[in-house]
Every structure is written in C-alpha cells, then in structure tokens.
Amino acid sequence: MCGISGFYNLNKSSIKKEFLSDMIDVQNHRGPDSNNFYYNNHIGLAHNRLSLIDLSDNAIQPFYTDEYVLVYNGEIYNFLELKKELPKVAYESSSDTEVLFYCLQFWGIEKTLEKIQGMFAFAWYNINSDELILVRDRIGIKPLFYGVDSNSCLWFASEVKTIQKVTNFKPDPIQMLMSPIGGIAEKSRKKTLWKDLFTLTPGCFIVVKGGKLYKKEYFNTTSLVNEKEYMRLSGLSLEDVTVEFGSIFNDSVKRLLISDAPMGAFVSGGIDSSLIASYASKHNSNLKLFTANVVGRYSEFNNATELSNVLGKKLYHYNFEKEMAIRDLVKVTWHYESPLVVHFNALPFSNISKIASEQKVKAVLTGEGADELFLGYPRLLTNRYKKLINFPYTILNKIYNSFSPLKSYLNSSVGSAGLSSLYELSAQEEEKQEAIQKLKGKPEITRFKGLGEISPNEFVHFIGNDIRLDPVMLDREMSVEEMLSFYMGKNTPDRQKFIIENLKVELDLIEEV
C-alpha cells in the first residue's frame, strides 16, 4: 500500500509547496520506505512509497520526465507482459511503475486502461498541455478522494484526512446522520461524510483541463456479461468447468504473488482464505500465515491451525478479546474515516496486521470478498431450496392477486411495500434540499413519475439548466421505438413521437463534475 496526494489550482494560482510535505506526513503510515514530490506553482504531486517490486531507489516516485509525471498506488499484475508489447526503452528499474508510465506515454489513457490488470489509483500529469488525469481501478480496491475547495483548488489523496490537513471541507450533517444505517459511508461509490469531497467512482477517471473537471466511465461490470461465453460454459460438464476454473484461479493467485518483499496470507480457516493460501503456498514456499483468533463461541482458530498443519507452515496469531473492540474502535475508525458498521472485522485485522509488519511482511493475500464465489455464507447453500422456502409467499401472492383492492393496498405507500422505500424517500429528500440550497429563493418544485404525467408541450418548456436529468444511453443497434415502448407503454404515441424527434444519441459521453 502506497499513498498518493496532490493539488491543482483551476485558476492557475500558486499553491504553497509546504502543503505537499504536510500531506506526505499524514500518509506516512501508507508508505514509510520513502517519499518525494513534484511541484510547479499551481500543481503538486506527492507520493509515499511502500516498496514491493524493485526495492531500489530507481523505482522511487514521482516518476517523471520532461513531459510527464506519475504518482501511483497499487500493483499491475500483467506488467511483464505489457513490457514486451511496448516500444524498446532503456528502463531504469524493474518496477511496474515504470511500465505503467510508458504505457500511458505511448498508448494514452484509454488504451492503457483497457490493457492493464490490477488494483490501482494514480495521477498522470502532462506538463506541456497542463492536463491532469486521476484514475481509480475497475472495482475500487484502491482508494482515491478528491474535491474542489472555495479557492478553486482541486485536492486529491488516498485518504480524506490528508486533504483535511491542508484545506477545510465542512462535514455533511445528513451523511453524518445517515452513515450508521447499513454502513452507507463504508459502501458509498461516490459520497463521503464531507460536503464537496468525493471518492472517485470505481472504473472511472477524471480529466482536469481548461479549469474544469470531466469524469468518464471506462469500465462497468455489466460489460463482462457475454452470452457466447455463458452458452459455452453451459455446454461443459461440471468436471470440465471445475478444471477450467482451477486453472484460472491458480493463474490469478500466482499473479498476486509478484513481489520482491516478503509476503503472507491472512487465514480464518474458512473456504475462501484456505483456498487462496493453499494455492499461494505452491508458488511461494516462504509464505507466512496469520490469523486473528476472535476468542469465544465464534472462534475459528482450530480451523486455521488445521490449515497451517496441512500446509506445514507456522501460524502467527493474535488473540482478540471482545473487550478489545472498545480499545481499538477509535484508532481503526481514524483509519477507516467512517463509522464501522459493515467491516467490523477491521478491529481484529488491525492487530494481526501489526504482527505481520513485525515479521517484515509487506503484503498479504486475504479471502475478503470471496464468500459469494465459494459459498462462504450459509444462506447461499439454501438457494436450491428457494422455491420451497418461498412457497407460503407464492400462495399468498396468488390470493392477493385475485382481490385487486387488497393487492393495491399492499403495494401502496401505506401498505407493507412502503416500509422498503423509506430510505429511498429520505435519499430523494436529501437531494431535493441540496437543489433548493443551490437555487436559493423560492424555487418551484414539481414532481412527476414520468412522461405519462406531462404533455409534450409542457415537457419541452419544463426542462431547464437547473434540472438534473438521468440519461438513458443508447447504442446504434438499439431500436428507439422498442425501448420507449418498453419504458413507457404503448399508449403514449404523441410523447414517443416528440422524444424520437428531439432525441440525441451521444457517444463517449463525458460528464462534467
């Protein structure tokens, strides 16, 4: 884990160089091996390094030439393959950082993002064009926060506290109030607990140019849906699918182990972490195992011990008593920068991480996020009995359908359906209040569910600059008539005609932030 940070004044006003040192100090725990920065009046890029690949000073960041500057946090797993595809260059290091630098220089941002595989957050600056690009990996493994303050200065960093050290973004009382509900702050793809301070959405990058910010999505998980691949896999036997998956899984784990520093694995004795540790041990004989023993009825220490015996490796552990949760809560919340609701396991994790650090281990593999894939949750095993479990509901639903007034009531806001929409309504209210504050005065508030409640003539005059529109993106193969019929029904021909005549299909849409 490294740390990146920096600023870019949109008015080209000079910013104090000392701010870069302040930001480096705050993120020193992310990269204690070395730190440095690039500074040129209105722009500054800083880096805290945790060295994993090429431990020499040749891989120190920022990595720059007379034309470009790069600060980067993460790991590119296929950098050795990409290195072979690039034009011949006299490399100064054996790091993935330098390979990423030349990918961006020779291929540009979009082609590079198509090719690289890994977890990353980086800032790429073109000195000649004065263009800055901020990027976050496809699913948001590596953090990146950004915001523009009242002085028109863009600040970014791996942690919110780093930005707050050098400028002041005010707390958002609504987010503060709502964040403990369901771990909203922990799971948010955009918002933070501070006004005008955001987390860069996974699979997106921001271009800073001409005093403005432009945000573009380069990846969406829906793009992975492939009907031909699905049909191919459906035609395979269970044995063939298992063999193919095993090959993919093994290759993935092997790629994660590319490191010039010692590595380890966090294991709980569960299916996911045990699988990962077992495969990793085949490729790294020096892999060290660590576990947090949550003492009590939920302890999985015996399972973790059994795994270590099977693999023939020593198991380093930390006994975490329930009283320690209060002891560690403040410190871990400081690192998480949000109330701990979902990821309460961060408390024992913080202690076993300290033991890993004492053992000189700089990176670890975990089974985090793999429970759905390997059926780690018991409820996933009951899916085959879903029809049986839902049988009472199915019968009741048929009864309700036969009596339309009862069905309407149950689906209304006063019926049982209203309970599931409470948070949705509160989110809409929050958005409405933000709009009222921006518009000031006494703005007119009009609500309608869709085009079925407004005429074409009203619609054309109703839409203005102060109204937020959620566009439906179309590609050239889609039928506009079929799409409108699907979304609006077949009883609105006049409205369909109006939209079709005024429809604009935009390709490569860039959203202005």
Coordinates of C-alpha atoms in Angstrom, one line a residue:
M1 CA 0.0 0.0 0.0
C2 CA 1.4 3.4 -1.0
G3 CA -0.1 6.8 -0.7
I4 CA -0.7 9.5 -3.4
S5 CA -1.8 13.1 -2.9
G6 CA -1.6 16.4 -4.6
F7 CA -3.3 19.6 -5.8
Y8 CA -4.2 21.5 -9.0
N9 CA -5.4 25.1 -8.8
L10 CA -8.1 25.6 -11.5
N11 CA -7.3 29.3 -11.8
K12 CA -3.5 28.6 -12.1
S13 CA -2.8 30.4 -8.8
S14 CA 0.3 29.4 -7.0
I15 CA -0.2 27.0 -4.0
K16 CA 2.3 26.6 -1.2
K17 CA 4.9 23.9 -1.7
E18 CA 4.8 23.1 2.0
F19 CA 1.3 21.6 1.6
L20 CA 2.9 18.7 -0.2
S21 CA 5.1 17.9 2.8
D22 CA 2.1 18.2 5.1
M23 CA 0.2 15.7 3.0
I24 CA 3.1 13.3 2.9
D25 CA 3.4 13.4 6.7
V26 CA -0.3 12.4 7.2
Q27 CA 0.1 9.4 4.9
N28 CA 3.4 8.2 6.1
H29 CA 1.8 5.1 7.5
R30 CA 0.8 4.1 4.0
G31 CA 4.4 4.2 2.6
P32 CA 7.2 4.5 5.2
D33 CA 10.0 3.4 2.8
S34 CA 10.4 6.7 1.0
N35 CA 8.6 9.9 -0.1
N36 CA 9.0 12.6 -2.6
F37 CA 7.0 15.2 -4.6
Y38 CA 6.8 17.1 -7.8
Y39 CA 5.9 20.8 -7.6
N40 CA 5.3 23.5 -10.2
N41 CA 3.4 26.5 -8.7
H42 CA -0.3 25.6 -9.3
I43 CA 0.2 21.9 -9.3
G44 CA 1.9 19.4 -7.0
L45 CA 2.0 15.6 -6.8
A46 CA 3.3 13.7 -3.8
H47 CA 4.0 10.0 -3.0
N48 CA 4.6 7.8 0.0
R49 CA 6.2 4.5 -1.0
L50 CA 5.8 1.0 0.3
S51 CA 8.3 -0.8 -1.9
L52 CA 7.2 -4.3 -3.2
I53 CA 8.6 -4.6 -6.7
D54 CA 12.2 -3.3 -7.2
L55 CA 13.2 -2.2 -3.7
S56 CA 15.9 0.1 -5.1
D57 CA 15.8 3.9 -5.3
N58 CA 15.3 3.5 -9.1
A59 CA 11.6 2.9 -8.5
I60 CA 11.1 6.0 -6.3
Q61 CA 8.1 8.2 -7.2
P62 CA 7.0 10.6 -8.5
F63 CA 8.3 9.0 -11.7
Y64 CA 8.8 11.8 -14.3
T65 CA 10.5 13.0 -17.4
D66 CA 10.5 16.5 -19.1
E67 CA 7.0 15.8 -20.4
Y68 CA 5.1 13.6 -17.9
V69 CA 4.7 12.9 -14.2
L70 CA 3.2 9.9 -12.5
V71 CA 2.3 9.1 -8.9
Y72 CA 0.8 5.6 -8.4
N73 CA -0.6 3.4 -5.7
G74 CA -1.2 -0.3 -6.5
E75 CA 0.1 -3.2 -8.5
I76 CA -0.2 -4.0 -12.2
Y77 CA -0.2 -7.8 -12.3
N78 CA 0.5 -8.2 -16.1
F79 CA 3.2 -5.5 -16.3
L80 CA 5.8 -8.0 -17.5
E81 CA 3.6 -9.0 -20.5
L82 CA 2.9 -5.3 -21.2
K83 CA 6.6 -4.5 -21.1
K84 CA 7.1 -6.9 -24.1
E85 CA 4.4 -5.0 -26.1
L86 CA 5.8 -1.6 -25.6
P87 CA 8.5 0.1 -27.8
K88 CA 12.0 -0.7 -26.7
V89 CA 13.0 1.6 -23.9
A90 CA 16.1 1.9 -21.7
Y91 CA 14.4 1.0 -18.4
E92 CA 15.9 2.4 -15.2
S93 CA 14.1 0.0 -12.9
S94 CA 12.4 -3.4 -12.9
S95 CA 9.2 -1.9 -11.3
D96 CA 5.6 -2.0 -12.6
T97 CA 5.5 1.8 -12.0
E98 CA 7.9 2.5 -14.9
V99 CA 6.0 0.1 -17.2
L100 CA 2.7 1.9 -16.3
F101 CA 4.5 5.2 -17.1
Y102 CA 5.5 4.1 -20.6
C103 CA 2.1 2.6 -21.3
L104 CA 0.5 5.9 -20.6
Q105 CA 3.1 7.8 -22.6
F106 CA 2.9 5.6 -25.7
W107 CA -0.7 4.3 -25.6
G108 CA -2.6 7.1 -23.9
I109 CA -5.1 6.8 -21.0
E110 CA -7.9 4.8 -22.6
K111 CA -5.8 2.1 -24.3
T112 CA -3.8 1.7 -21.2
L113 CA -6.9 1.2 -19.0
E114 CA -8.1 -1.5 -21.5
K115 CA -4.8 -3.4 -21.1
I116 CA -3.7 -3.2 -17.5
Q117 CA -4.8 -5.7 -15.0
G118 CA -4.5 -5.0 -11.3
M119 CA -5.5 -2.7 -8.5
F120 CA -4.5 0.9 -8.7
A121 CA -5.2 4.6 -8.2
F122 CA -2.9 7.1 -9.9
A123 CA -2.4 10.7 -11.1
W124 CA -0.9 11.3 -14.5
Y125 CA 0.2 14.8 -15.5
N126 CA 1.1 16.1 -18.9
I127 CA 3.5 19.0 -18.3
N128 CA 3.2 20.5 -21.8
S129 CA -0.6 20.5 -22.0
D130 CA -1.1 21.1 -18.3
E131 CA -3.6 18.3 -18.2
L132 CA -4.1 16.1 -15.1
I133 CA -5.8 12.8 -15.0
L134 CA -7.0 11.0 -11.9
V135 CA -7.8 7.2 -12.2
R136 CA -9.2 4.5 -10.0
D137 CA -9.2 0.8 -10.7
R138 CA -12.2 -1.1 -12.0
I139 CA -13.9 -2.2 -8.8
G140 CA -12.4 0.4 -6.4
I141 CA -9.9 -1.7 -4.4
K142 CA -7.5 1.3 -4.1
P143 CA -9.0 4.5 -2.6
L144 CA -8.9 7.9 -4.1
F145 CA -10.7 11.0 -2.8
Y146 CA -11.0 14.4 -4.4
G147 CA -12.7 17.8 -4.0
V148 CA -12.6 21.4 -5.1
D149 CA -12.4 23.9 -2.3
S150 CA -13.7 27.5 -2.1
N151 CA -10.5 28.8 -3.7
S152 CA -11.0 26.7 -6.8
C153 CA -8.2 24.3 -5.9
L154 CA -8.6 20.6 -6.6
W155 CA -7.2 18.4 -3.8
F156 CA -6.8 14.6 -4.0
A157 CA -5.3 11.9 -1.8
S158 CA -5.6 8.3 -0.8
E159 CA -7.2 9.4 2.5
V160 CA -9.7 12.1 3.4
K161 CA -7.7 13.2 6.5
T162 CA -4.8 14.1 4.2
I163 CA -6.9 16.6 2.3
Q164 CA -8.4 18.0 5.5
K165 CA -4.9 18.6 6.8
V166 CA -4.3 21.3 4.2
T167 CA -7.8 22.7 3.5
N168 CA -11.2 22.6 5.0
F169 CA -14.2 20.7 3.7
K170 CA -17.2 21.0 6.1
P171 CA -18.9 17.9 7.5
D172 CA -22.2 16.9 5.8
P173 CA -24.7 16.6 8.6
I174 CA -27.1 14.5 6.5
Q175 CA -24.4 12.0 5.6
M176 CA -23.1 12.0 9.2
L177 CA -26.6 11.2 10.4
M178 CA -27.4 8.5 7.8
S179 CA -24.0 6.8 7.7
P180 CA -24.6 4.4 10.6
I181 CA -27.6 3.0 8.8
G182 CA -26.4 -0.1 6.9
G183 CA -22.8 1.2 6.6
I184 CA -23.7 3.7 3.9
A185 CA -20.4 5.6 4.2
E186 CA -18.4 2.4 4.0
K187 CA -20.1 1.2 0.9
S188 CA -20.6 4.5 -1.0
R189 CA -19.2 4.7 -4.5
K190 CA -19.2 8.5 -4.5
K191 CA -20.0 10.3 -1.3
T192 CA -18.0 10.9 1.8
L193 CA -19.0 12.4 5.2
W194 CA -17.9 15.9 4.0
K195 CA -19.6 18.3 1.6
D196 CA -18.0 18.6 -1.8
L197 CA -15.5 15.9 -1.0
F198 CA -16.0 12.7 -3.0
T199 CA -14.5 9.3 -3.6
L200 CA -13.7 8.7 -7.3
T201 CA -16.2 6.1 -8.6
P202 CA -14.6 2.7 -9.4
G203 CA -14.0 2.2 -13.1
C204 CA -13.8 6.0 -13.8
F205 CA -11.2 8.7 -14.4
I206 CA -11.3 12.4 -14.2
V207 CA -9.6 14.8 -16.6
V208 CA -8.6 18.2 -15.3
K209 CA -8.2 20.7 -18.2
G210 CA -9.0 24.3 -19.0
G211 CA -10.1 25.0 -15.4
K212 CA -12.8 22.2 -15.5
L213 CA -13.2 18.6 -14.4
Y214 CA -14.6 15.9 -16.6
K215 CA -15.5 12.5 -15.4
K216 CA -15.7 9.4 -17.6
E217 CA -16.5 5.8 -17.0
Y218 CA -14.1 3.4 -18.6
F219 CA -15.4 0.1 -17.1
N220 CA -18.7 -1.3 -15.9
T221 CA -19.2 -4.8 -14.6
T222 CA -22.1 -5.2 -17.0
S223 CA -19.6 -5.2 -19.8
L224 CA -18.4 -8.6 -18.6
V225 CA -21.7 -10.2 -19.5
N226 CA -21.0 -12.4 -22.5
E227 CA -23.8 -14.5 -23.9
K228 CA -21.5 -16.6 -26.1
E229 CA -19.2 -17.4 -23.1
Y230 CA -22.2 -18.2 -21.0
M231 CA -23.5 -20.7 -23.6
R232 CA -20.1 -22.2 -23.9
L233 CA -19.8 -22.8 -20.2
S234 CA -23.4 -24.1 -20.0
G235 CA -22.4 -26.8 -22.5
L236 CA -19.5 -28.1 -20.4
S237 CA -19.6 -30.8 -17.8
L238 CA -19.2 -30.0 -14.1
E239 CA -15.8 -31.6 -14.2
D240 CA -14.6 -29.5 -17.2
V241 CA -15.9 -26.3 -15.6
T242 CA -14.1 -27.2 -12.4
V243 CA -10.8 -27.9 -14.2
E244 CA -11.1 -24.6 -16.2
F245 CA -11.9 -22.6 -13.0
G246 CA -9.0 -24.2 -11.2
S247 CA -6.6 -23.1 -13.9
I248 CA -7.9 -19.5 -13.9
F249 CA -7.8 -19.4 -10.1
N250 CA -4.3 -20.7 -9.9
D251 CA -3.1 -18.2 -12.5
S252 CA -4.8 -15.3 -10.6
V253 CA -3.2 -16.2 -7.3
K254 CA 0.2 -16.6 -8.9
R255 CA 0.0 -13.1 -10.4
L256 CA -0.8 -11.7 -7.0
L257 CA 2.4 -13.1 -5.6
I258 CA 4.8 -10.9 -7.7
S259 CA 6.8 -9.2 -5.1
D260 CA 10.5 -8.6 -4.1
A261 CA 9.4 -8.2 -0.5
P262 CA 8.2 -11.0 1.9
M263 CA 4.5 -11.9 1.6
G264 CA 1.9 -13.6 3.8
A265 CA -1.7 -14.6 3.9
F266 CA -4.5 -13.9 6.4
V267 CA -6.4 -17.1 7.0
S268 CA -9.5 -17.8 9.1
G269 CA -9.9 -21.5 8.3
G270 CA -12.8 -20.7 6.1
I271 CA -13.2 -21.9 2.5
D272 CA -12.0 -18.8 0.7
S273 CA -8.9 -17.9 2.6
S274 CA -7.9 -21.5 2.9
L275 CA -8.1 -22.0 -0.9
I276 CA -6.1 -18.9 -1.6
A277 CA -3.4 -19.8 1.0
S278 CA -3.2 -23.3 -0.3
Y279 CA -2.6 -22.2 -3.9
A280 CA -0.3 -19.4 -2.9
S281 CA 1.9 -21.9 -0.9
K282 CA 2.5 -23.8 -4.1
H283 CA 4.2 -20.8 -5.7
N284 CA 5.8 -19.2 -2.7
S285 CA 7.5 -21.5 -0.2
N286 CA 8.2 -18.6 2.2
L287 CA 4.6 -17.5 2.5
K288 CA 3.7 -16.8 6.2
L289 CA 0.3 -17.4 7.6
F290 CA -1.5 -15.1 10.1
T291 CA -4.9 -15.3 11.8
A292 CA -6.9 -13.3 14.3
N293 CA -8.4 -15.6 16.9
V294 CA -11.7 -13.9 17.9
V295 CA -11.9 -15.6 21.3
G296 CA -15.3 -17.1 22.2
R297 CA -18.1 -19.1 20.5
Y298 CA -17.2 -17.7 17.0
S299 CA -13.5 -18.6 17.2
E300 CA -12.2 -20.3 14.0
F301 CA -8.7 -20.8 15.4
N302 CA -8.9 -24.6 15.3
N303 CA -9.7 -24.5 11.6
A304 CA -6.9 -22.1 10.9
T305 CA -4.5 -24.3 12.9
E306 CA -5.6 -27.3 10.9
L307 CA -4.9 -25.5 7.7
S308 CA -1.4 -24.5 8.8
N309 CA -0.6 -28.1 9.8
V310 CA -1.8 -29.3 6.4
L311 CA 0.4 -26.7 4.6
G312 CA 3.3 -27.3 7.0
K313 CA 3.6 -23.7 7.9
K314 CA 3.8 -21.8 11.2
L315 CA 0.7 -19.9 12.1
Y316 CA 1.2 -16.4 13.7
H317 CA -1.9 -15.4 15.6
Y318 CA -3.4 -12.7 17.8
N319 CA -6.0 -13.5 20.5
F320 CA -8.7 -10.8 20.2
E321 CA -11.0 -10.5 23.2
K322 CA -14.3 -8.8 22.9
E323 CA -13.2 -6.0 25.3
M324 CA -10.6 -5.0 22.8
A325 CA -13.2 -3.7 20.4
I326 CA -13.7 -0.6 22.6
R327 CA -10.0 -0.2 23.0
D328 CA -9.4 -0.3 19.2
L329 CA -12.5 1.4 17.9
V330 CA -11.2 5.0 17.8
K331 CA -7.9 4.1 16.1
V332 CA -9.5 1.9 13.5
T333 CA -12.2 4.4 12.7
W334 CA -9.5 7.0 12.2
H335 CA -8.0 4.8 9.5
Y336 CA -11.4 3.9 8.0
E337 CA -12.6 7.5 8.1
S338 CA -16.2 6.3 8.6
P339 CA -18.3 4.6 11.3
L340 CA -17.6 0.9 11.4
V341 CA -20.9 -0.9 10.6
V342 CA -20.2 -3.5 7.9
H343 CA -16.5 -4.1 8.2
F344 CA -16.3 -4.7 12.0
N345 CA -13.7 -7.4 11.3
A346 CA -11.3 -4.5 10.8
L347 CA -10.8 -4.4 14.5
P348 CA -9.1 -7.8 14.9
F349 CA -7.5 -7.3 11.4
S350 CA -5.6 -4.2 12.7
N351 CA -3.9 -6.3 15.4
I352 CA -2.9 -9.2 13.2
S353 CA -1.6 -6.6 10.6
K354 CA 0.8 -5.3 13.2
I355 CA 2.1 -8.8 13.8
A356 CA 2.6 -9.2 10.0
S357 CA 4.5 -6.0 9.9
E358 CA 6.8 -7.2 12.8
Q359 CA 7.6 -10.2 10.7
K360 CA 8.7 -7.9 7.9
V361 CA 5.8 -8.9 5.7
K362 CA 4.7 -6.0 3.5
A363 CA 1.8 -7.5 1.6
V364 CA -0.8 -10.2 2.4
L365 CA -3.4 -12.2 0.5
T366 CA -6.9 -12.5 2.0
G367 CA -10.2 -14.1 1.3
E368 CA -12.1 -10.8 1.6
G369 CA -14.9 -10.6 -1.0
A370 CA -14.8 -14.3 -1.9
D371 CA -17.6 -15.6 0.2
E372 CA -20.2 -15.3 -2.6
L373 CA -17.9 -17.1 -5.0
F374 CA -17.1 -20.0 -2.7
L375 CA -20.5 -20.2 -0.9
G376 CA -18.9 -19.0 2.3
Y377 CA -22.3 -17.7 3.6
P378 CA -24.7 -20.5 4.7
R379 CA -27.6 -18.7 3.1
L380 CA -26.0 -19.3 -0.3
L381 CA -26.3 -23.0 0.2
T382 CA -30.1 -22.7 0.7
N383 CA -30.7 -21.2 -2.8
R384 CA -31.6 -24.6 -4.2
Y385 CA -34.5 -24.7 -1.7
K386 CA -35.6 -21.2 -2.5
K387 CA -38.9 -22.3 -4.2
L388 CA -39.8 -24.4 -1.2
I389 CA -38.9 -21.5 1.3
N390 CA -41.0 -19.0 -0.8
F391 CA -43.9 -21.4 -1.1
P392 CA -46.1 -19.7 1.5
Y393 CA -45.5 -16.3 -0.1
T394 CA -46.3 -17.7 -3.5
I395 CA -49.7 -19.0 -2.3
L396 CA -50.5 -15.7 -0.5
N397 CA -49.5 -13.7 -3.6
K398 CA -51.9 -15.6 -5.8
I399 CA -54.7 -14.9 -3.2
Y400 CA -53.8 -11.2 -3.2
N401 CA -53.8 -11.1 -7.0
S402 CA -57.3 -12.4 -7.0
F403 CA -58.5 -9.5 -4.9
S404 CA -57.2 -6.3 -6.6
P405 CA -58.1 -3.8 -3.9
L406 CA -56.0 -5.8 -1.4
K407 CA -53.2 -6.1 -3.8
S408 CA -53.2 -2.3 -4.5
Y409 CA -53.1 -1.6 -0.8
L410 CA -50.2 -3.9 -0.1
N411 CA -48.2 -2.3 -2.9
S412 CA -49.0 1.3 -1.8
S413 CA -47.0 3.6 0.4
V414 CA -49.4 2.9 3.3
G415 CA -49.2 -0.9 2.9
S416 CA -46.2 -3.2 3.5
A417 CA -44.4 -2.0 0.4
G418 CA -44.0 1.4 2.0
L419 CA -41.5 0.1 4.5
S420 CA -39.0 -0.9 1.9
S421 CA -39.0 2.6 0.3
L422 CA -38.3 4.7 3.4
Y423 CA -34.6 5.1 2.8
E424 CA -35.2 5.8 -0.9
L425 CA -37.5 8.6 0.0
S426 CA -35.0 10.0 2.5
A427 CA -32.3 10.0 -0.2
Q428 CA -34.7 11.9 -2.5
E429 CA -35.4 14.4 0.2
E430 CA -31.6 15.0 0.7
E431 CA -31.2 15.6 -3.0
K432 CA -34.1 18.0 -3.0
Q433 CA -32.7 20.0 -0.1
E434 CA -29.4 20.3 -1.9
A435 CA -31.1 21.6 -5.0
I436 CA -33.1 24.1 -3.0
Q437 CA -29.9 25.5 -1.4
K438 CA -28.3 25.9 -4.8
L439 CA -31.2 27.6 -6.5
K440 CA -31.9 29.8 -3.5
G441 CA -35.1 31.9 -3.2
K442 CA -38.3 30.0 -3.5
P443 CA -37.9 27.5 -6.4
E444 CA -40.9 25.8 -7.9
I445 CA -41.0 22.1 -7.0
T446 CA -42.8 19.8 -9.4
R447 CA -42.9 16.0 -9.1
F448 CA -44.0 13.6 -11.8
K449 CA -43.3 9.9 -12.1
G450 CA -42.5 10.0 -15.8
L451 CA -43.6 11.2 -19.2
G452 CA -47.0 9.7 -18.7
E453 CA -47.9 12.6 -16.4
I454 CA -46.7 15.5 -18.5
S455 CA -47.6 16.6 -22.1
P456 CA -45.1 17.1 -24.8
N457 CA -45.6 20.9 -24.9
E458 CA -45.1 21.1 -21.1
F459 CA -42.1 18.8 -21.3
V460 CA -40.2 20.9 -23.8
H461 CA -40.6 24.1 -21.7
F462 CA -40.2 22.3 -18.4
I463 CA -36.6 21.0 -18.8
G464 CA -34.0 23.7 -17.9
N465 CA -30.4 24.1 -16.9
D466 CA -31.3 23.7 -13.2
I467 CA -32.9 20.3 -13.6
R468 CA -31.0 17.1 -13.3
L469 CA -31.6 14.5 -16.0
D470 CA -30.6 10.9 -15.8
P471 CA -29.9 9.9 -19.4
V472 CA -30.7 6.6 -21.0
M473 CA -27.7 5.8 -23.1
L474 CA -28.3 4.1 -26.5
D475 CA -26.1 2.5 -29.0
R476 CA -26.8 2.4 -32.7
E477 CA -28.1 -1.1 -32.6
M478 CA -31.0 -0.3 -30.2
S479 CA -34.5 0.3 -31.5
V480 CA -35.7 3.6 -30.1
E481 CA -39.4 2.6 -30.7
E482 CA -38.9 -0.7 -28.8
M483 CA -37.0 1.0 -26.0
L484 CA -39.7 3.6 -25.5
S485 CA -42.5 1.0 -25.7
F486 CA -40.7 -1.0 -23.0
Y487 CA -40.2 2.0 -20.6
M488 CA -43.4 3.9 -21.3
G489 CA -46.0 1.5 -22.5
K490 CA -47.8 1.6 -25.9
N491 CA -50.5 4.2 -25.0
T492 CA -48.3 7.3 -25.4
P493 CA -47.7 7.8 -29.2
D494 CA -47.7 11.6 -29.0
R495 CA -45.0 11.6 -26.3
Q496 CA -43.0 8.9 -28.1
K497 CA -43.1 11.0 -31.3
F498 CA -41.9 14.1 -29.5
I499 CA -38.9 12.3 -27.9
I500 CA -37.9 10.5 -31.0
E501 CA -37.8 13.8 -33.0
N502 CA -35.8 15.5 -30.3
L503 CA -33.6 12.6 -29.3
K504 CA -29.8 13.0 -29.4
V505 CA -27.5 9.9 -29.2
E506 CA -24.2 10.8 -27.6
L507 CA -21.2 8.6 -27.9
D508 CA -18.3 8.7 -25.4
L509 CA -20.2 10.9 -23.1
I510 CA -18.0 12.9 -20.6
E511 CA -19.8 14.1 -17.6
E512 CA -18.8 17.4 -16.2
V513 CA -18.3 17.2 -12.5

